[in-house]
PDB file of C-alpha atoms in Angstrom:
ATOM      1  CA  MET X  40      23.874  -2.657  -4.410  1.00 77.00           C
ATOM      2  CA  PRO X  41      22.463  -1.526  -1.026  1.00 87.00           C
ATOM      3  CA  PRO X  42      18.699  -1.632  -0.586  1.00 94.00           C
ATOM      4  CA  VAL X  43      16.682   1.385  -1.676  1.00 96.00           C
ATOM      5  CA  ILE X  44      13.085   2.482  -1.380  1.00 98.00           C
ATOM      6  CA  ARG X  45      12.036   4.482  -4.416  1.00 97.00           C
ATOM      7  CA  LEU X  46       9.091   5.457  -6.540  1.00 97.00           C
ATOM      8  CA  ALA X  47       8.024   2.657  -8.836  1.00 98.00           C
ATOM      9  CA  GLU X  48       8.378   3.013 -12.597  1.00 97.00           C
ATOM     10  CA  GLY X  49       6.549   1.418 -15.490  1.00 95.00           C
ATOM     11  CA  GLY X  50       9.543  -0.872 -15.943  1.00 96.00           C
ATOM     12  CA  ASP X  51       8.885  -2.408 -12.513  1.00 98.00           C
ATOM     13  CA  ALA X  52       5.588  -3.878 -13.699  1.00 98.00           C
ATOM     14  CA  ALA X  53       6.887  -7.407 -14.331  1.00 98.00           C
ATOM     15  CA  PRO X  54       8.427  -8.009 -10.877  1.00 98.00           C
ATOM     16  CA  VAL X  55       5.473  -6.280  -9.181  1.00 98.00           C
ATOM     17  CA  GLN X  56       3.088  -8.517 -11.116  1.00 98.00           C
ATOM     18  CA  ALA X  57       5.126 -11.583 -10.124  1.00 98.00           C
ATOM     19  CA  ILE X  58       4.741 -10.670  -6.425  1.00 98.00           C
ATOM     20  CA  TYR X  59       1.015 -10.043  -6.775  1.00 98.00           C
ATOM     21  CA  ALA X  60       0.021 -12.980  -8.997  1.00 98.00           C
ATOM     22  CA  PRO X  61       0.131 -15.737  -6.318  1.00 97.00           C
ATOM     23  CA  VAL X  62      -1.814 -13.502  -3.927  1.00 97.00           C
ATOM     24  CA  VAL X  63      -4.636 -13.286  -6.471  1.00 98.00           C
ATOM     25  CA  ARG X  64      -4.394 -16.927  -7.572  1.00 98.00           C
ATOM     26  CA  ASP X  65      -3.998 -18.679  -4.229  1.00 97.00           C
ATOM     27  CA  THR X  66      -5.495 -16.463  -1.505  1.00 97.00           C
ATOM     28  CA  ALA X  67      -8.412 -14.241  -0.559  1.00 97.00           C
ATOM     29  CA  ILE X  68      -6.024 -11.472   0.514  1.00 97.00           C
ATOM     30  CA  SER X  69      -6.903  -9.771  -2.779  1.00 97.00           C
ATOM     31  CA  PHE X  70     -10.496  -9.872  -3.984  1.00 98.00           C
ATOM     32  CA  GLU X  71      -9.396  -9.809  -7.617  1.00 98.00           C
ATOM     33  CA  LEU X  72     -10.404 -13.046  -9.344  1.00 98.00           C
ATOM     34  CA  GLU X  73      -8.189 -12.742 -12.425  1.00 97.00           C
ATOM     35  CA  ILE X  74      -4.447 -12.072 -12.280  1.00 98.00           C
ATOM     36  CA  PRO X  75      -3.684  -8.733 -13.955  1.00 98.00           C
ATOM     37  CA  ASP X  76      -1.120  -9.064 -16.729  1.00 98.00           C
ATOM     38  CA  VAL X  77       2.086  -7.025 -16.910  1.00 98.00           C
ATOM     39  CA  PRO X  78       0.668  -4.275 -19.179  1.00 98.00           C
ATOM     40  CA  GLU X  79      -2.254  -3.811 -16.771  1.00 98.00           C
ATOM     41  CA  MET X  80       0.119  -3.610 -13.814  1.00 98.00           C
ATOM     42  CA  ARG X  81       2.200  -1.046 -15.700  1.00 98.00           C
ATOM     43  CA  ARG X  82      -0.965   1.000 -16.331  1.00 98.00           C
ATOM     44  CA  ARG X  83      -1.858   0.879 -12.628  1.00 98.00           C
ATOM     45  CA  ILE X  84       1.594   2.056 -11.546  1.00 98.00           C
ATOM     46  CA  VAL X  85       1.736   4.905 -14.050  1.00 97.00           C
ATOM     47  CA  ASN X  86      -1.800   6.077 -13.287  1.00 96.00           C
ATOM     48  CA  ALA X  87      -1.252   5.940  -9.519  1.00 95.00           C
ATOM     49  CA  LEU X  88       1.887   8.057  -9.751  1.00 95.00           C
ATOM     50  CA  GLU X  89      -0.073  10.943 -11.223  1.00 92.00           C
ATOM     51  CA  GLY X  90      -1.142  11.822  -7.689  1.00 93.00           C
ATOM     52  CA  LEU X  91      -0.054   9.294  -5.065  1.00 96.00           C
ATOM     53  CA  PRO X  92       3.075   7.323  -4.145  1.00 97.00           C
ATOM     54  CA  TRP X  93       3.679   3.774  -5.345  1.00 98.00           C
ATOM     55  CA  LEU X  94       6.920   2.552  -3.789  1.00 98.00           C
ATOM     56  CA  VAL X  95       9.183  -0.430  -4.348  1.00 98.00           C
ATOM     57  CA  CYS X  96      11.922  -1.828  -2.131  1.00 98.00           C
ATOM     58  CA  GLU X  97      14.848  -2.956  -4.251  1.00 97.00           C
ATOM     59  CA  SER X  98      17.988  -4.822  -3.206  1.00 95.00           C
ATOM     60  CA  ASP X  99      20.660  -6.220  -5.513  1.00 93.00           C
ATOM     61  CA  GLU X 100      18.521  -5.216  -8.525  1.00 92.00           C
ATOM     62  CA  ARG X 101      15.577  -7.308  -7.243  1.00 96.00           C
ATOM     63  CA  ILE X 102      12.191  -5.946  -6.191  1.00 97.00           C
ATOM     64  CA  LEU X 103      11.403  -7.366  -2.735  1.00 98.00           C
ATOM     65  CA  GLY X 104       8.051  -5.676  -2.219  1.00 98.00           C
ATOM     66  CA  TYR X 105       5.858  -2.726  -3.013  1.00 98.00           C
ATOM     67  CA  ALA X 106       3.376  -0.442  -1.289  1.00 98.00           C
ATOM     68  CA  TYR X 107       0.997   2.148  -2.631  1.00 98.00           C
ATOM     69  CA  ALA X 108      -1.828   4.497  -1.752  1.00 98.00           C
ATOM     70  CA  GLY X 109      -5.073   5.019  -3.612  1.00 97.00           C
ATOM     71  CA  PRO X 110      -8.021   7.358  -3.085  1.00 96.00           C
ATOM     72  CA  HIS X 111     -10.328   6.288  -0.263  1.00 96.00           C
ATOM     73  CA  ARG X 112     -13.466   7.435  -2.084  1.00 95.00           C
ATOM     74  CA  ALA X 113     -14.183   9.633  -5.112  1.00 93.00           C
ATOM     75  CA  ARG X 114     -16.222  12.446  -3.561  1.00 96.00           C
ATOM     76  CA  ALA X 115     -14.371  15.667  -2.767  1.00 94.00           C
ATOM     77  CA  ALA X 116     -14.698  15.642   1.019  1.00 95.00           C
ATOM     78  CA  TYR X 117     -12.753  12.350   1.105  1.00 96.00           C
ATOM     79  CA  GLN X 118      -9.705  13.837  -0.646  1.00 96.00           C
ATOM     80  CA  TRP X 119      -7.566  13.848   2.532  1.00 95.00           C
ATOM     81  CA  SER X 120      -7.961  10.090   3.065  1.00 97.00           C
ATOM     82  CA  VAL X 121      -6.271   7.211   1.260  1.00 98.00           C
ATOM     83  CA  GLU X 122      -6.358   3.426   1.243  1.00 98.00           C
ATOM     84  CA  VAL X 123      -3.004   1.663   1.446  1.00 98.00           C
ATOM     85  CA  SER X 124      -1.662  -1.774   0.554  1.00 98.00           C
ATOM     86  CA  VAL X 125       1.677  -3.540   0.830  1.00 98.00           C
ATOM     87  CA  TYR X 126       2.871  -6.794  -0.756  1.00 98.00           C
ATOM     88  CA  VAL X 127       6.175  -8.579  -0.159  1.00 97.00           C
ATOM     89  CA  GLN X 128       7.962 -11.295  -2.133  1.00 96.00           C
ATOM     90  CA  ALA X 129       7.426 -14.647  -0.369  1.00 93.00           C
ATOM     91  CA  ASP X 130      11.117 -15.242   0.371  1.00 93.00           C
ATOM     92  CA  ALA X 131      11.612 -11.670   1.668  1.00 92.00           C
ATOM     93  CA  ARG X 132       8.960 -11.776   4.400  1.00 93.00           C
ATOM     94  CA  GLN X 133       9.946 -11.322   8.056  1.00 92.00           C
ATOM     95  CA  MET X 134      12.800  -9.027   6.971  1.00 94.00           C
ATOM     96  CA  GLY X 135      11.111  -5.694   7.657  1.00 96.00           C
ATOM     97  CA  VAL X 136      10.301  -5.007   3.992  1.00 97.00           C
ATOM     98  CA  GLY X 137       6.597  -4.344   4.537  1.00 97.00           C
ATOM     99  CA  ARG X 138       7.246  -2.195   7.607  1.00 97.00           C
ATOM    100  CA  ALA X 139       9.961  -0.208   5.786  1.00 98.00           C
ATOM    101  CA  LEU X 140       7.803   0.419   2.727  1.00 98.00           C
ATOM    102  CA  TYR X 141       4.878   1.519   4.864  1.00 98.00           C
ATOM    103  CA  ARG X 142       7.035   3.854   6.996  1.00 98.00           C
ATOM    104  CA  SER X 143       8.271   5.657   3.889  1.00 98.00           C
ATOM    105  CA  LEU X 144       4.813   5.666   2.326  1.00 98.00           C
ATOM    106  CA  PHE X 145       3.172   7.197   5.415  1.00 98.00           C
ATOM    107  CA  ASP X 146       5.834   9.884   5.708  1.00 97.00           C
ATOM    108  CA  LEU X 147       5.381  10.804   2.046  1.00 97.00           C
ATOM    109  CA  LEU X 148       1.597  10.927   2.400  1.00 97.00           C
ATOM    110  CA  THR X 149       1.920  13.144   5.479  1.00 95.00           C
ATOM    111  CA  LEU X 150       4.204  15.465   3.529  1.00 94.00           C
ATOM    112  CA  GLN X 151       1.544  15.682   0.816  1.00 95.00           C
ATOM    113  CA  GLY X 152      -1.051  16.732   3.393  1.00 94.00           C
ATOM    114  CA  PHE X 153      -3.128  13.569   3.746  1.00 96.00           C
ATOM    115  CA  ARG X 154      -4.839  13.062   7.121  1.00 96.00           C
ATOM    116  CA  ASN X 155      -5.881   9.393   7.282  1.00 97.00           C
ATOM    117  CA  ALA X 156      -4.798   6.047   5.856  1.00 98.00           C
ATOM    118  CA  PHE X 157      -7.207   3.112   5.803  1.00 98.00           C
ATOM    119  CA  ALA X 158      -6.328  -0.552   5.284  1.00 98.00           C
ATOM    120  CA  GLY X 159      -8.745  -3.351   4.501  1.00 98.00           C
ATOM    121  CA  ILE X 160      -7.629  -6.835   5.564  1.00 98.00           C
ATOM    122  CA  THR X 161      -9.378 -10.049   4.565  1.00 98.00           C
ATOM    123  CA  LEU X 162      -9.913 -12.023   7.762  1.00 98.00           C
ATOM    124  CA  PRO X 163      -8.368 -14.001   9.271  1.00 97.00           C
ATOM    125  CA  ASN X 164      -4.876 -12.672   8.544  1.00 97.00           C
ATOM    126  CA  PRO X 165      -2.984 -12.360  11.850  1.00 97.00           C
ATOM    127  CA  ALA X 166       0.313 -11.413  10.185  1.00 95.00           C
ATOM    128  CA  SER X 167      -1.226  -8.462   8.345  1.00 97.00           C
ATOM    129  CA  VAL X 168      -3.194  -7.364  11.414  1.00 98.00           C
ATOM    130  CA  ALA X 169       0.002  -7.477  13.493  1.00 97.00           C
ATOM    131  CA  LEU X 170       1.937  -5.446  10.914  1.00 97.00           C
ATOM    132  CA  HIS X 171      -0.700  -2.739  10.669  1.00 98.00           C
ATOM    133  CA  GLU X 172      -1.290  -2.483  14.409  1.00 98.00           C
ATOM    134  CA  SER X 173       2.457  -2.335  15.095  1.00 96.00           C
ATOM    135  CA  LEU X 174       2.543   0.780  12.914  1.00 97.00           C
ATOM    136  CA  GLY X 175      -0.285   2.477  14.786  1.00 97.00           C
ATOM    137  CA  PHE X 176      -3.407   1.398  12.894  1.00 98.00           C
ATOM    138  CA  GLN X 177      -6.525   0.991  15.022  1.00 98.00           C
ATOM    139  CA  PRO X 178      -9.414  -1.369  14.133  1.00 98.00           C
ATOM    140  CA  ILE X 179     -12.593   0.493  13.201  1.00 98.00           C
ATOM    141  CA  GLY X 180     -14.991  -2.176  11.920  1.00 98.00           C
ATOM    142  CA  VAL X 181     -15.671  -5.304   9.889  1.00 98.00           C
ATOM    143  CA  TYR X 182     -17.606  -5.840   6.674  1.00 98.00           C
ATOM    144  CA  ARG X 183     -19.190  -9.273   7.186  1.00 98.00           C
ATOM    145  CA  ASP X 184     -19.328 -11.761   4.290  1.00 98.00           C
ATOM    146  CA  VAL X 185     -18.490  -8.964   1.871  1.00 98.00           C
ATOM    147  CA  GLY X 186     -16.588 -10.991  -0.746  1.00 98.00           C
ATOM    148  CA  HIS X 187     -16.860 -14.483  -2.212  1.00 98.00           C
ATOM    149  CA  LYS X 188     -13.653 -16.143  -3.369  1.00 98.00           C
ATOM    150  CA  LEU X 189     -12.148 -19.626  -3.339  1.00 97.00           C
ATOM    151  CA  GLY X 190     -15.519 -21.175  -2.606  1.00 97.00           C
ATOM    152  CA  ARG X 191     -16.569 -19.211   0.453  1.00 97.00           C
ATOM    153  CA  TRP X 192     -17.565 -15.818   1.873  1.00 98.00           C
ATOM    154  CA  HIS X 193     -14.954 -13.616   3.542  1.00 98.00           C
ATOM    155  CA  ASP X 194     -15.039 -10.794   6.087  1.00 98.00           C
ATOM    156  CA  VAL X 195     -12.880  -7.700   5.630  1.00 98.00           C
ATOM    157  CA  GLY X 196     -11.681  -5.780   8.674  1.00 98.00           C
ATOM    158  CA  TRP X 197     -10.855  -2.088   8.418  1.00 98.00           C
ATOM    159  CA  TRP X 198      -8.055  -0.261  10.212  1.00 98.00           C
ATOM    160  CA  GLN X 199      -7.313   3.465  10.377  1.00 98.00           C
ATOM    161  CA  LEU X 200      -4.057   5.385  10.862  1.00 98.00           C
ATOM    162  CA  PRO X 201      -4.115   9.171  11.449  1.00 96.00           C
ATOM    163  CA  LEU X 202      -1.374  10.785   9.355  1.00 95.00           C
ATOM    164  CA  GLY X 203      -1.481  14.508  10.046  1.00 80.00           C
ATOM    165  CA  GLU X 204      -2.383  16.909  12.794  1.00 76.00           C
ATOM    166  CA  ASP X 205      -5.809  18.551  12.922  1.00 73.00           C
ATOM    167  CA  ASP X 206      -4.560  22.127  12.672  1.00 74.00           C
ATOM    168  CA  GLY X 207      -7.516  23.886  11.102  1.00 75.00           C
ATOM    169  CA  PRO X 208      -9.093  23.838   7.660  1.00 79.00           C
ATOM    170  CA  PRO X 209      -6.846  21.844   5.318  1.00 86.00           C
ATOM    171  CA  GLY X 210      -5.651  22.913   1.924  1.00 89.00           C
ATOM    172  CA  PRO X 211      -5.890  20.346  -0.859  1.00 92.00           C
ATOM    173  CA  PRO X 212      -3.298  17.564  -0.751  1.00 93.00           C
ATOM    174  CA  VAL X 213      -0.150  18.335  -2.721  1.00 91.00           C
ATOM    175  CA  GLU X 214       0.057  16.387  -5.969  1.00 88.00           C
ATOM    176  CA  LEU X 215       2.932  13.917  -6.116  1.00 89.00           C
ATOM    177  CA  PRO X 216       4.853  15.624  -8.971  1.00 88.00           C
ATOM    178  CA  SER X 217       4.849  18.902  -7.009  1.00 88.00           C
ATOM    179  CA  ALA X 218       6.008  17.271  -3.760  1.00 88.00           C
ATOM    180  CA  ALA X 219       8.721  15.008  -5.202  1.00 89.00           C
ATOM    181  CA  GLY X 220      12.326  16.091  -5.262  1.00 81.00           C
ATOM    182  CA  SER X 221      12.490  18.336  -2.194  1.00 85.00           C
ATOM    183  CA  PRO X 222      14.909  17.580   0.674  1.00 89.00           C
ATOM    184  CA  ALA X 223      11.912  16.716   2.884  1.00 93.00           C
ATOM    185  CA  TRP X 224      10.671  14.309   0.202  1.00 94.00           C
ATOM    186  CA  LYS X 225      14.073  12.587   0.045  1.00 93.00           C
ATOM    187  CA  ALA X 226      14.170  12.230   3.846  1.00 95.00           C
ATOM    188  CA  ALA X 227      10.636  10.804   3.890  1.00 95.00           C
ATOM    189  CA  MET X 228      11.484   8.341   1.119  1.00 95.00           C
ATOM    190  CA  GLU X 229      14.503   7.088   3.060  1.00 95.00           C
ATOM    191  CA  SER X 230      12.774   6.991   6.463  1.00 96.00           C
ATOM    192  CA  GLY X 231      11.886   3.291   6.187  1.00 97.00           C
ATOM    193  CA  LEU X 232      15.359   2.032   5.310  1.00 96.00           C
ATOM    194  CA  GLY X 233      16.422   1.652   8.942  1.00 94.00           C
ATOM    195  CA  LEU X 234      13.638  -0.898   9.473  1.00 95.00           C
ATOM    196  CA  LEU X 235      15.014  -3.359   6.918  1.00 95.00           C
ATOM    197  CA  ARG X 236      16.684  -6.538   8.187  1.00 93.00           C
ATOM    198  CA  LEU X 237      18.232  -7.861   4.968  1.00 86.00           C
TER     199      LEU X 237
END
């Protein structure tokens, strides 16, 4: 089966959890201290898809990675900004999976009317910094000693990617169920596939 990038489903929770678990357990990349179980991961996927994309890259019936967007902040004036994350299976890194997922995610978010994507990166993480900057993210600041994990304090750097044009007062972002299914949505979903090197 050729690789696809698609919206995640509740049934993807187990492989998504398997990708995420070692990140929580072994690194400070995630500031979670306890590994979420499969039902919790299913809840996160389903809840996210009420308004924002959560994507998986699948090849030969195996999930290689996932990327998603979440609200940047709760207050109304922030509604055009999102925070994004991408995670890739350890043996699928350096194959363009993260870049492909992000490309599709950003095109979908632009289609929905979002204006900015923000990414927080626990430092140091040169691979993640390189990925984000290669896609156009610019560094905007660092939270110093903001999280304590694995016996020490960690800094988190923040990067910003403009998504849409500043063409006057924006309407509210389009909810995911309303945007999905159009020809433009299909093209945006597939836009990252050419970046894969599987």
